PDB file of C-alpha atoms in Angstrom:
ATOM      1  CA  MET A   3     -13.522 -35.591  25.220  1.00  0.00           C
ATOM      2  CA  LYS A   4     -15.604 -32.715  24.381  1.00  0.00           C
ATOM      3  CA  HIS A   5     -14.275 -30.577  27.186  1.00  0.00           C
ATOM      4  CA  ILE A   6     -11.057 -31.181  25.964  1.00  0.00           C
ATOM      5  CA  ASN A   7     -12.244 -29.609  22.929  1.00  0.00           C
ATOM      6  CA  LEU A   8     -13.447 -26.557  24.469  1.00  0.00           C
ATOM      7  CA  LEU A   9     -10.370 -26.201  26.098  1.00  0.00           C
ATOM      8  CA  ILE A  10      -8.060 -26.321  22.690  1.00  0.00           C
ATOM      9  CA  PHE A  11     -10.655 -23.752  20.766  1.00  0.00           C
ATOM     10  CA  PHE A  12      -9.614 -21.322  24.299  1.00  0.00           C
ATOM     11  CA  LEU A  13      -6.599 -21.848  23.706  1.00  0.00           C
ATOM     12  CA  ILE A  14      -6.108 -20.708  19.926  1.00  0.00           C
ATOM     13  CA  PHE A  15      -9.351 -17.767  20.303  1.00  0.00           C
ATOM     14  CA  LEU A  16      -6.649 -16.360  23.609  1.00  0.00           C
ATOM     15  CA  SER A  17      -3.046 -17.153  21.462  1.00  0.00           C
ATOM     16  CA  GLY A  18      -4.968 -14.846  18.425  1.00  0.00           C
ATOM     17  CA  ASN A  19      -6.658 -11.935  20.908  1.00  0.00           C
ATOM     18  CA  LEU A  20      -4.042 -12.081  23.928  1.00  0.00           C
ATOM     19  CA  PHE A  21      -2.576  -8.407  23.513  1.00  0.00           C
ATOM     20  CA  ALA A  22      -6.050  -7.064  22.265  1.00  0.00           C
ATOM     21  CA  GLN A  23      -7.230  -7.431  25.506  1.00  0.00           C
ATOM     22  CA  ASN A  24      -3.734  -6.415  27.246  1.00  0.00           C
ATOM     23  CA  LYS A  25      -5.041  -2.468  28.372  1.00  0.00           C
ATOM     24  CA  ASP A  26      -0.817  -1.937  28.573  1.00  0.00           C
ATOM     25  CA  ASN A  27      -0.049  -2.469  25.288  1.00  0.00           C
ATOM     26  CA  ILE A  28      -0.160   0.218  22.550  1.00  0.00           C
ATOM     27  CA  ILE A  29      -1.238  -1.678  19.904  1.00  0.00           C
ATOM     28  CA  ARG A  30      -4.726  -2.991  21.311  1.00  0.00           C
ATOM     29  CA  ASP A  31      -6.130  -4.462  18.122  1.00  0.00           C
ATOM     30  CA  ILE A  32      -5.406  -5.493  14.458  1.00  0.00           C
ATOM     31  CA  GLN A  33      -8.415  -6.511  12.045  1.00  0.00           C
ATOM     32  CA  VAL A  34      -8.760  -8.069   8.538  1.00  0.00           C
ATOM     33  CA  GLN A  35     -11.354  -7.813   6.256  1.00  0.00           C
ATOM     34  CA  THR A  36     -10.857  -9.782   3.574  1.00  0.00           C
ATOM     35  CA  ASP A  37     -12.447  -9.849   0.075  1.00  0.00           C
ATOM     36  CA  PHE A  38     -12.276  -6.077   0.089  1.00  0.00           C
ATOM     37  CA  VAL A  39     -12.120  -3.559  -3.156  1.00  0.00           C
ATOM     38  CA  GLU A  40     -10.295  -0.596  -2.637  1.00  0.00           C
ATOM     39  CA  ASN A  41     -10.785   1.388  -5.977  1.00  0.00           C
ATOM     40  CA  GLY A  42     -11.189  -1.473  -8.314  1.00  0.00           C
ATOM     41  CA  VAL A  43      -8.582  -3.775  -6.641  1.00  0.00           C
ATOM     42  CA  LYS A  44      -9.423  -6.667  -4.856  1.00  0.00           C
ATOM     43  CA  GLY A  45      -7.222  -8.033  -1.599  1.00  0.00           C
ATOM     44  CA  LEU A  46      -7.196  -7.696   2.497  1.00  0.00           C
ATOM     45  CA  ARG A  47      -7.972  -4.171   4.344  1.00  0.00           C
ATOM     46  CA  ILE A  48      -6.035  -4.391   7.401  1.00  0.00           C
ATOM     47  CA  SER A  49      -7.147  -1.801  10.605  1.00  0.00           C
ATOM     48  CA  VAL A  50      -4.878  -1.571  12.981  1.00  0.00           C
ATOM     49  CA  THR A  51      -5.574   0.257  17.142  1.00  0.00           C
ATOM     50  CA  CYS A  52      -2.838   2.378  19.012  1.00  0.00           C
ATOM     51  CA  ASP A  53      -4.282   3.339  22.266  1.00  0.00           C
ATOM     52  CA  TYR A  54      -1.433   5.738  24.156  1.00  0.00           C
ATOM     53  CA  GLY A  55      -3.191   4.955  27.648  1.00  0.00           C
ATOM     54  CA  VAL A  56      -0.278   3.403  28.713  1.00  0.00           C
ATOM     55  CA  LEU A  57       1.761   6.321  28.928  1.00  0.00           C
ATOM     56  CA  ARG A  58      -1.606   8.718  30.400  1.00  0.00           C
ATOM     57  CA  LYS A  59      -1.496   5.736  33.030  1.00  0.00           C
ATOM     58  CA  LYS A  60       2.372   6.222  33.622  1.00  0.00           C
ATOM     59  CA  TYR A  61       2.641   9.935  33.814  1.00  0.00           C
ATOM     60  CA  ASP A  62      -0.430  11.344  35.639  1.00  0.00           C
ATOM     61  CA  SER A  63       0.028  15.122  35.518  1.00  0.00           C
ATOM     62  CA  ASP A  64      -0.249  17.182  32.770  1.00  0.00           C
ATOM     63  CA  SER A  65       3.305  18.449  32.787  1.00  0.00           C
ATOM     64  CA  LEU A  66       4.770  15.326  32.454  1.00  0.00           C
ATOM     65  CA  LEU A  67       2.595  13.858  30.005  1.00  0.00           C
ATOM     66  CA  GLU A  68       2.932  16.538  27.895  1.00  0.00           C
ATOM     67  CA  LYS A  69       6.358  15.681  28.239  1.00  0.00           C
ATOM     68  CA  ALA A  70       6.344  12.846  27.281  1.00  0.00           C
ATOM     69  CA  LEU A  71       4.319  12.915  24.429  1.00  0.00           C
ATOM     70  CA  GLY A  72       5.870  15.752  23.144  1.00  0.00           C
ATOM     71  CA  THR A  73       8.874  14.241  21.719  1.00  0.00           C
ATOM     72  CA  ALA A  74       7.569  10.443  21.806  1.00  0.00           C
ATOM     73  CA  ARG A  75       8.880   8.138  18.304  1.00  0.00           C
ATOM     74  CA  PHE A  76       6.542   4.901  17.992  1.00  0.00           C
ATOM     75  CA  SER A  77       6.608   2.979  14.720  1.00  0.00           C
ATOM     76  CA  TYR A  78       5.418  -0.286  13.789  1.00  0.00           C
ATOM     77  CA  THR A  79       6.216  -2.931  10.782  1.00  0.00           C
ATOM     78  CA  LEU A  80       3.663  -4.885  10.017  1.00  0.00           C
ATOM     79  CA  ALA A  81       3.817  -8.485   8.588  1.00  0.00           C
ATOM     80  CA  ILE A  82       2.117 -11.132   6.727  1.00  0.00           C
ATOM     81  CA  LEU A  83       2.734 -15.023   7.989  1.00  0.00           C
ATOM     82  CA  GLN A  84       1.295 -17.891   6.508  1.00  0.00           C
ATOM     83  CA  ASP A  85       2.071 -20.724   9.231  1.00  0.00           C
ATOM     84  CA  SER A  86       4.473 -19.003  11.015  1.00  0.00           C
ATOM     85  CA  VAL A  87       6.735 -18.221   7.729  1.00  0.00           C
ATOM     86  CA  GLN A  88       6.936 -14.828   6.771  1.00  0.00           C
ATOM     87  CA  VAL A  89       4.825 -14.227   2.790  1.00  0.00           C
ATOM     88  CA  LYS A  90       6.794 -13.123   0.203  1.00  0.00           C
ATOM     89  CA  GLN A  91       5.913  -9.970  -2.406  1.00  0.00           C
ATOM     90  CA  ALA A  92       4.934 -10.714  -5.705  1.00  0.00           C
ATOM     91  CA  PHE A  93       6.394 -10.354  -9.185  1.00  0.00           C
ATOM     92  CA  GLY A  94       6.492  -6.458  -9.470  1.00  0.00           C
ATOM     93  CA  TYR A  95       5.795  -5.233  -6.060  1.00  0.00           C
ATOM     94  CA  GLN A  96       9.484  -3.769  -4.930  1.00  0.00           C
ATOM     95  CA  ALA A  97       7.860   0.099  -5.319  1.00  0.00           C
ATOM     96  CA  ALA A  98       5.632  -0.531  -2.650  1.00  0.00           C
ATOM     97  CA  PHE A  99       7.634  -2.747  -0.829  1.00  0.00           C
ATOM     98  CA  GLY A 100      11.184  -2.130  -1.627  1.00  0.00           C
ATOM     99  CA  LYS A 101      14.062  -4.294  -1.821  1.00  0.00           C
ATOM    100  CA  SER A 102      13.007  -6.428   0.809  1.00  0.00           C
ATOM    101  CA  ASP A 103      11.501 -10.332  -0.565  1.00  0.00           C
ATOM    102  CA  PHE A 104       8.769  -9.570   1.961  1.00  0.00           C
ATOM    103  CA  VAL A 105       5.684  -8.067   2.440  1.00  0.00           C
ATOM    104  CA  GLU A 106       6.157  -5.152   4.680  1.00  0.00           C
ATOM    105  CA  LEU A 107       4.958  -1.409   5.915  1.00  0.00           C
ATOM    106  CA  LYS A 108       6.850   0.101   8.474  1.00  0.00           C
ATOM    107  CA  MET A 109       4.168   2.922  10.041  1.00  0.00           C
ATOM    108  CA  ARG A 110       4.601   5.669  12.514  1.00  0.00           C
ATOM    109  CA  CYS A 111       2.743   6.566  14.797  1.00  0.00           C
ATOM    110  CA  ASN A 112       1.181   9.606  16.147  1.00  0.00           C
ATOM    111  CA  PRO A 113       1.349   9.148  19.912  1.00  0.00           C
ATOM    112  CA  GLN A 114      -0.102  12.645  20.448  1.00  0.00           C
ATOM    113  CA  SER A 115      -3.554  11.679  18.727  1.00  0.00           C
ATOM    114  CA  GLY A 116      -4.412   9.495  21.932  1.00  0.00           C
ATOM    115  CA  SER A 117      -5.642   7.392  20.204  1.00  0.00           C
ATOM    116  CA  GLU A 118      -5.775   6.083  16.240  1.00  0.00           C
ATOM    117  CA  VAL A 119      -7.262   3.947  13.435  1.00  0.00           C
ATOM    118  CA  THR A 120      -4.567   3.319  10.801  1.00  0.00           C
ATOM    119  CA  PRO A 121      -6.576   1.448   7.783  1.00  0.00           C
ATOM    120  CA  LEU A 122      -4.352  -0.572   4.208  1.00  0.00           C
ATOM    121  CA  PHE A 123      -4.779  -2.011   1.926  1.00  0.00           C
ATOM    122  CA  ILE A 124      -3.069  -4.537   0.235  1.00  0.00           C
ATOM    123  CA  PRO A 125      -3.706  -6.343  -2.832  1.00  0.00           C
ATOM    124  CA  TYR A 126      -4.148  -9.931  -3.088  1.00  0.00           C
ATOM    125  CA  ALA A 127      -1.718  -9.731  -6.232  1.00  0.00           C
ATOM    126  CA  ALA A 128       0.829  -8.614  -3.870  1.00  0.00           C
ATOM    127  CA  LEU A 129       1.371 -12.099  -2.333  1.00  0.00           C
ATOM    128  CA  LYS A 130       3.368 -14.185  -3.447  1.00  0.00           C
ATOM    129  CA  LEU A 131       0.806 -17.284  -2.981  1.00  0.00           C
ATOM    130  CA  LYS A 132      -0.730 -20.052  -4.945  1.00  0.00           C
ATOM    131  CA  GLU A 133      -4.104 -19.279  -6.151  1.00  0.00           C
ATOM    132  CA  GLY A 134      -7.081 -21.123  -3.809  1.00  0.00           C
ATOM    133  CA  LYS A 135      -7.851 -21.202  -0.221  1.00  0.00           C
ATOM    134  CA  GLN A 136      -5.258 -19.178   1.803  1.00  0.00           C
ATOM    135  CA  SER A 137      -5.110 -18.247   6.406  1.00  0.00           C
ATOM    136  CA  LEU A 138      -3.054 -16.014   7.208  1.00  0.00           C
ATOM    137  CA  THR A 139      -2.540 -13.570  10.496  1.00  0.00           C
ATOM    138  CA  ILE A 140      -0.837  -9.900  10.330  1.00  0.00           C
ATOM    139  CA  SER A 141       1.972  -9.422  12.676  1.00  0.00           C
ATOM    140  CA  ALA A 142       2.933  -6.034  14.367  1.00  0.00           C
ATOM    141  CA  ASP A 143       5.982  -5.304  16.059  1.00  0.00           C
ATOM    142  CA  LEU A 144       6.128  -2.122  17.566  1.00  0.00           C
ATOM    143  CA  THR A 145       8.983   0.098  18.923  1.00  0.00           C
ATOM    144  CA  GLY A 146       9.772   3.424  20.277  1.00  0.00           C
ATOM    145  CA  LYS A 147      10.769   6.049  23.255  1.00  0.00           C
ATOM    146  CA  ASP A 148       8.565   8.297  24.790  1.00  0.00           C
ATOM    147  CA  GLY A 149       9.895  11.759  25.549  1.00  0.00           C
ATOM    148  CA  PHE A 150      11.742  10.296  28.478  1.00  0.00           C
ATOM    149  CA  ASN A 151      13.414   8.048  26.830  1.00  0.00           C
ATOM    150  CA  ALA A 152      11.616   5.168  27.780  1.00  0.00           C
ATOM    151  CA  THR A 153      11.551   1.996  25.256  1.00  0.00           C
ATOM    152  CA  TYR A 154       8.622   0.356  24.431  1.00  0.00           C
ATOM    153  CA  LYS A 155       8.539  -2.737  22.570  1.00  0.00           C
ATOM    154  CA  GLN A 156       5.588  -5.258  21.401  1.00  0.00           C
ATOM    155  CA  ASN A 157       4.213  -8.092  19.123  1.00  0.00           C
ATOM    156  CA  THR A 158       0.939  -8.450  17.957  1.00  0.00           C
ATOM    157  CA  ARG A 159      -0.866 -10.657  16.232  1.00  0.00           C
ATOM    158  CA  SER A 160      -4.375 -11.000  14.592  1.00  0.00           C
ATOM    159  CA  ALA A 161      -6.756 -13.798  14.666  1.00  0.00           C
ATOM    160  CA  VAL A 162      -6.435 -16.594  11.686  1.00  0.00           C
ATOM    161  CA  PHE A 163      -8.397 -15.116   8.184  1.00  0.00           C
ATOM    162  CA  THR A 164      -8.797 -17.378   5.326  1.00  0.00           C
ATOM    163  CA  PHE A 165      -9.142 -16.404   1.570  1.00  0.00           C
ATOM    164  CA  GLU A 166      -9.308 -17.710  -1.963  1.00  0.00           C
ATOM    165  CA  LYS A 167      -6.369 -16.323  -3.978  1.00  0.00           C
ATOM    166  CA  PRO A 168      -7.763 -15.541  -7.195  1.00  0.00           C
ATOM    167  CA  ILE A 169      -6.434 -16.243 -10.796  1.00  0.00           C
ATOM    168  CA  THR A 170      -2.888 -13.869 -11.525  1.00  0.00           C
ATOM    169  CA  LYS A 171      -1.693 -12.285 -14.336  1.00  0.00           C
ATOM    170  CA  ILE A 172       0.908  -9.694 -15.831  1.00  0.00           C
ATOM    171  CA  PHE A 173       0.055  -6.477 -16.105  1.00  0.00           C
ATOM    172  CA  GLU A 174       2.748  -4.086 -18.604  1.00  0.00           C
ATOM    173  CA  CYS A 175       2.098  -0.460 -19.385  1.00  0.00           C
ATOM    174  CA  SER A 176       4.892   0.763 -21.374  1.00  0.00           C
ATOM    175  CA  LEU A 177       5.651   4.630 -21.588  1.00  0.00           C
ATOM    176  CA  ASP A 178       6.353   6.538 -24.356  1.00  0.00           C
ATOM    177  CA  SER A 179       6.082  10.539 -23.433  1.00  0.00           C
ATOM    178  CA  LEU A 180       3.390  12.730 -22.147  1.00  0.00           C
ATOM    179  CA  ILE A 181       2.917  16.265 -22.816  1.00  0.00           C
ATOM    180  CA  VAL A 182       1.466  18.920 -19.881  1.00  0.00           C
ATOM    181  CA  LYS A 183       0.139  22.470 -21.368  1.00  0.00           C
ATOM    182  CA  PRO A 184       1.730  24.967 -19.866  1.00  0.00           C
ATOM    183  CA  PHE A 185      -1.752  26.247 -18.176  1.00  0.00           C
ATOM    184  CA  ASP A 186      -4.651  24.322 -16.115  1.00  0.00           C
ATOM    185  CA  ASN A 187      -8.121  23.654 -16.763  1.00  0.00           C
ATOM    186  CA  ASN A 188      -8.719  27.091 -15.101  1.00  0.00           C
ATOM    187  CA  GLY A 189      -5.821  29.282 -17.265  1.00  0.00           C
ATOM    188  CA  GLN A 190      -3.381  29.384 -13.723  1.00  0.00           C
ATOM    189  CA  ALA A 191      -0.085  28.538 -13.877  1.00  0.00           C
ATOM    190  CA  TRP A 192       0.813  25.294 -12.284  1.00  0.00           C
ATOM    191  CA  ASP A 193       3.723  26.966  -9.776  1.00  0.00           C
ATOM    192  CA  HIS A 194       4.699  30.320  -9.404  1.00  0.00           C
ATOM    193  CA  GLU A 195       8.058  31.303  -9.369  1.00  0.00           C
ATOM    194  CA  LEU A 196       9.820  34.301  -8.944  1.00  0.00           C
ATOM    195  CA  PHE A 197      12.867  33.032 -10.578  1.00  0.00           C
ATOM    196  CA  GLY A 198      13.095  29.974 -13.313  1.00  0.00           C
ATOM    197  CA  THR A 199       9.971  28.327 -14.885  1.00  0.00           C
ATOM    198  CA  ASP A 200       6.114  28.017 -13.453  1.00  0.00           C
ATOM    199  CA  ALA A 201       6.662  24.513 -14.805  1.00  0.00           C
ATOM    200  CA  PRO A 202       4.774  21.646 -12.429  1.00  0.00           C
ATOM    201  CA  ASP A 203       6.416  18.981 -10.696  1.00  0.00           C
ATOM    202  CA  LEU A 204       5.273  16.083 -12.695  1.00  0.00           C
ATOM    203  CA  ASP A 205       4.425  13.063 -10.921  1.00  0.00           C
ATOM    204  CA  PHE A 206       3.728   9.658 -12.932  1.00  0.00           C
ATOM    205  CA  SER A 207       2.402   7.338 -10.386  1.00  0.00           C
ATOM    206  CA  ILE A 208       0.884   3.625 -10.959  1.00  0.00           C
ATOM    207  CA  LYS A 209      -1.806   2.361  -8.376  1.00  0.00           C
ATOM    208  CA  MET A 210      -3.370  -1.204  -7.409  1.00  0.00           C
ATOM    209  CA  GLY A 211      -5.935   0.314  -5.261  1.00  0.00           C
ATOM    210  CA  ASP A 212      -4.052   3.070  -3.048  1.00  0.00           C
ATOM    211  CA  LEU A 213      -0.795   1.322  -3.377  1.00  0.00           C
ATOM    212  CA  GLU A 214       1.461   2.484  -5.450  1.00  0.00           C
ATOM    213  CA  VAL A 215       3.446  -0.313  -8.153  1.00  0.00           C
ATOM    214  CA  GLY A 216       5.314   2.013 -10.273  1.00  0.00           C
ATOM    215  CA  ASN A 217       6.483   5.879 -10.948  1.00  0.00           C
ATOM    216  CA  ILE A 218       8.125   8.617 -12.762  1.00  0.00           C
ATOM    217  CA  HIS A 219       9.054  12.049 -10.618  1.00  0.00           C
ATOM    218  CA  LYS A 220      10.418  14.605 -12.946  1.00  0.00           C
ATOM    219  CA  GLY A 221      10.660  17.890 -11.238  1.00  0.00           C
ATOM    220  CA  ASN A 222      10.066  21.217 -13.181  1.00  0.00           C
ATOM    221  CA  ASN A 223       8.897  20.333 -16.482  1.00  0.00           C
ATOM    222  CA  TYR A 224       6.169  20.049 -18.621  1.00  0.00           C
ATOM    223  CA  SER A 225       7.289  16.682 -19.952  1.00  0.00           C
ATOM    224  CA  ILE A 226       8.026  12.970 -19.122  1.00  0.00           C
ATOM    225  CA  SER A 227       9.565  11.663 -22.531  1.00  0.00           C
ATOM    226  CA  PHE A 228      11.567   8.379 -23.097  1.00  0.00           C
ATOM    227  CA  PRO A 229      12.915   8.508 -26.806  1.00  0.00           C
ATOM    228  CA  GLU A 230      14.984   5.785 -27.079  1.00  0.00           C
ATOM    229  CA  LYS A 231      13.390   2.946 -25.383  1.00  0.00           C
ATOM    230  CA  PRO A 232      10.248   3.442 -23.699  1.00  0.00           C
ATOM    231  CA  ARG A 233       9.797   3.310 -19.873  1.00  0.00           C
ATOM    232  CA  ILE A 234       7.990  -0.346 -19.000  1.00  0.00           C
ATOM    233  CA  PHE A 235       6.072  -1.327 -15.382  1.00  0.00           C
ATOM    234  CA  ARG A 236       5.107  -5.069 -14.718  1.00  0.00           C
ATOM    235  CA  PHE A 237       3.461  -6.415 -11.813  1.00  0.00           C
ATOM    236  CA  LEU A 238       1.114  -9.157 -11.308  1.00  0.00           C
ATOM    237  CA  VAL A 239      -2.870  -8.393 -11.344  1.00  0.00           C
ATOM    238  CA  SER A 240      -5.580 -10.567  -9.603  1.00  0.00           C
ATOM    239  CA  GLU A 241      -7.989 -11.374 -12.468  1.00  0.00           C
ATOM    240  CA  ASN A 242     -10.536  -8.307 -13.046  1.00  0.00           C
ATOM    241  CA  ASP A 243      -8.051  -5.627 -11.092  1.00  0.00           C
ATOM    242  CA  GLU A 244      -8.252  -2.194 -12.313  1.00  0.00           C
ATOM    243  CA  VAL A 245      -5.643  -0.552 -12.263  1.00  0.00           C
ATOM    244  CA  THR A 246      -5.046   3.467 -12.540  1.00  0.00           C
ATOM    245  CA  ILE A 247      -2.508   5.620 -13.348  1.00  0.00           C
ATOM    246  CA  PHE A 248      -2.787   9.255 -11.911  1.00  0.00           C
ATOM    247  CA  LEU A 249      -0.596  12.369 -13.112  1.00  0.00           C
ATOM    248  CA  THR A 250       0.123  15.099 -10.518  1.00  0.00           C
ATOM    249  CA  ASP A 251       1.793  18.450 -10.068  1.00  0.00           C
ATOM    250  CA  THR A 252       3.119  17.603  -6.530  1.00  0.00           C
ATOM    251  CA  ASP A 253       4.064  20.408  -4.091  1.00  0.00           C
ATOM    252  CA  ASP A 254       4.764  20.752  -0.549  1.00  0.00           C
ATOM    253  CA  ALA A 255       1.616  21.551   0.808  1.00  0.00           C
ATOM    254  CA  PHE A 256      -0.974  20.677  -2.167  1.00  0.00           C
ATOM    255  CA  HIS A 257      -1.159  18.386  -4.543  1.00  0.00           C
ATOM    256  CA  ASP A 258      -2.881  19.188  -7.764  1.00  0.00           C
ATOM    257  CA  PRO A 259      -4.183  16.341 -10.310  1.00  0.00           C
ATOM    258  CA  ILE A 260      -3.238  16.565 -13.733  1.00  0.00           C
ATOM    259  CA  ALA A 261      -5.303  13.674 -15.559  1.00  0.00           C
ATOM    260  CA  SER A 262      -5.906  10.308 -14.504  1.00  0.00           C
ATOM    261  CA  TRP A 263      -6.400   7.234 -16.469  1.00  0.00           C
ATOM    262  CA  ARG A 264      -8.100   3.560 -15.717  1.00  0.00           C
ATOM    263  CA  PHE A 265      -7.971   0.093 -17.082  1.00  0.00           C
ATOM    264  CA  ASN A 266      -9.693  -2.482 -16.230  1.00  0.00           C
ATOM    265  CA  THR A 267      -8.450  -6.330 -16.908  1.00  0.00           C
ATOM    266  CA  THR A 268     -11.688  -7.237 -17.216  1.00  0.00           C
ATOM    267  CA  ASN A 269     -12.152  -5.766 -20.913  1.00  0.00           C
ATOM    268  CA  MET A 270      -8.402  -6.477 -21.934  1.00  0.00           C
ATOM    269  CA  LYS A 271      -7.790  -9.531 -23.893  1.00  0.00           C
ATOM    270  CA  GLU A 272      -4.797 -11.215 -23.475  1.00  0.00           C
ATOM    271  CA  GLY A 273      -1.863 -10.167 -25.798  1.00  0.00           C
ATOM    272  CA  SER A 274      -3.606  -7.393 -27.191  1.00  0.00           C
ATOM    273  CA  VAL A 275      -2.737  -3.818 -26.562  1.00  0.00           C
ATOM    274  CA  TYR A 276      -4.470  -0.952 -25.410  1.00  0.00           C
ATOM    275  CA  GLU A 277      -4.402   3.019 -25.461  1.00  0.00           C
ATOM    276  CA  GLN A 278      -6.606   5.545 -24.021  1.00  0.00           C
ATOM    277  CA  LYS A 279      -6.818   8.597 -26.776  1.00  0.00           C
ATOM    278  CA  GLU A 280      -9.530  10.644 -25.321  1.00  0.00           C
ATOM    279  CA  ALA A 281      -8.462  14.174 -24.975  1.00  0.00           C
ATOM    280  CA  LYS A 282      -7.632  15.221 -21.437  1.00  0.00           C
ATOM    281  CA  GLN A 283      -7.867  18.727 -20.657  1.00  0.00           C
ATOM    282  CA  ASN A 284      -4.817  19.261 -19.155  1.00  0.00           C
ATOM    283  CA  MET A 285      -2.451  17.113 -21.010  1.00  0.00           C
ATOM    284  CA  LYS A 286      -1.028  18.980 -24.636  1.00  0.00           C
ATOM    285  CA  ALA A 287      -0.242  15.133 -25.829  1.00  0.00           C
ATOM    286  CA  PHE A 288       0.228  11.587 -23.886  1.00  0.00           C
ATOM    287  CA  SER A 289       1.346   8.367 -25.254  1.00  0.00           C
ATOM    288  CA  PHE A 290       1.562   5.128 -23.069  1.00  0.00           C
ATOM    289  CA  LYS A 291       0.273   1.537 -23.690  1.00  0.00           C
ATOM    290  CA  CYS A 292      -0.432  -1.257 -21.479  1.00  0.00           C
ATOM    291  CA  LYS A 293      -1.879  -4.899 -21.760  1.00  0.00           C
ATOM    292  CA  VAL A 294      -2.394  -8.115 -19.726  1.00  0.00           C
ATOM    293  CA  GLY A 295      -1.310 -11.364 -20.209  1.00  0.00           C
ATOM    294  CA  LYS A 296      -1.044 -15.004 -18.752  1.00  0.00           C
ATOM    295  CA  ILE A 297       2.164 -15.958 -16.486  1.00  0.00           C
ATOM    296  CA  LYS A 298       4.645 -17.217 -19.387  1.00  0.00           C
ATOM    297  CA  ASP A 299       6.319 -19.601 -15.872  1.00  0.00           C
ATOM    298  CA  GLN A 300       4.493 -20.045 -13.423  1.00  0.00           C
ATOM    299  CA  LYS A 301       7.018 -21.387 -10.962  1.00  0.00           C
ATOM    300  CA  GLU A 302       9.531 -18.586 -11.500  1.00  0.00           C
ATOM    301  CA  VAL A 303       7.048 -15.330 -10.906  1.00  0.00           C
ATOM    302  CA  ASN A 304       4.988 -17.324  -8.574  1.00  0.00           C
ATOM    303  CA  PRO A 305       6.078 -20.306  -6.932  1.00  0.00           C
ATOM    304  CA  GLY A 306       4.134 -19.803  -3.346  1.00  0.00           C
ATOM    305  CA  ASN A 307       5.112 -18.963  -0.058  1.00  0.00           C
ATOM    306  CA  LYS A 308       7.482 -22.513   0.159  1.00  0.00           C
TER     307      LYS A 308
END
């Protein structure tokens, strides 16, 4: 009986690590760190290791390898699975994962790098799962073509990992308006245009960790305003998460930070409205409110994955 148990354990271990041991695969490894805190938000840190040694092995001269890598196109889609069923995205996360019902991220690869490790962060609040202990795996589906049009496909899964999903609440941000000063803190114009205005390209971004959950972009303007009805963003947060808001002047080459705000839900009473009124150096005026509250209908907003 003892030998049978050891055999079962070995087979389970092998199934979770088979692809990581195969040197002919491009995705060599998927590591998951649970309870990782990214910018005040608790979630999963997923690290995907890609190695393009299979192309070096296949094309053993510099000229062939250069051509194979030069126009190679590879990408993979990450998904989260529970008992082989794909996990859905929680309420308010379409800006991060798109209109699909599921938690999916499509990542482009860089074969010219030789090898690369891509870290990704997914908040616990983004997963449509019940509170309490969860057991999940990460799935990666890779497709691509090298410079000789040879195709590559691979499906890889991480080992099973477990964590305790925290209590979730609804966070709401209501934006009325904001106005940027005509010059930055150094007295310089935001953009220098030969024709037209020097106004910045404003990007108002709400983030959970480094995952964007809401955005408004208004190019070539000093203000964003909703005079008749404020723009409202709603999404789920885990207990004690911090929500960060960034205002940036976006450009093709460089992005210039204008201002940022942080709301720590640990210190926010449910139903109370919060504003940050401290002066911001680059801001002429701003008006937006945030609040956090209980989920009114738990079954409707976060009924679990099944």
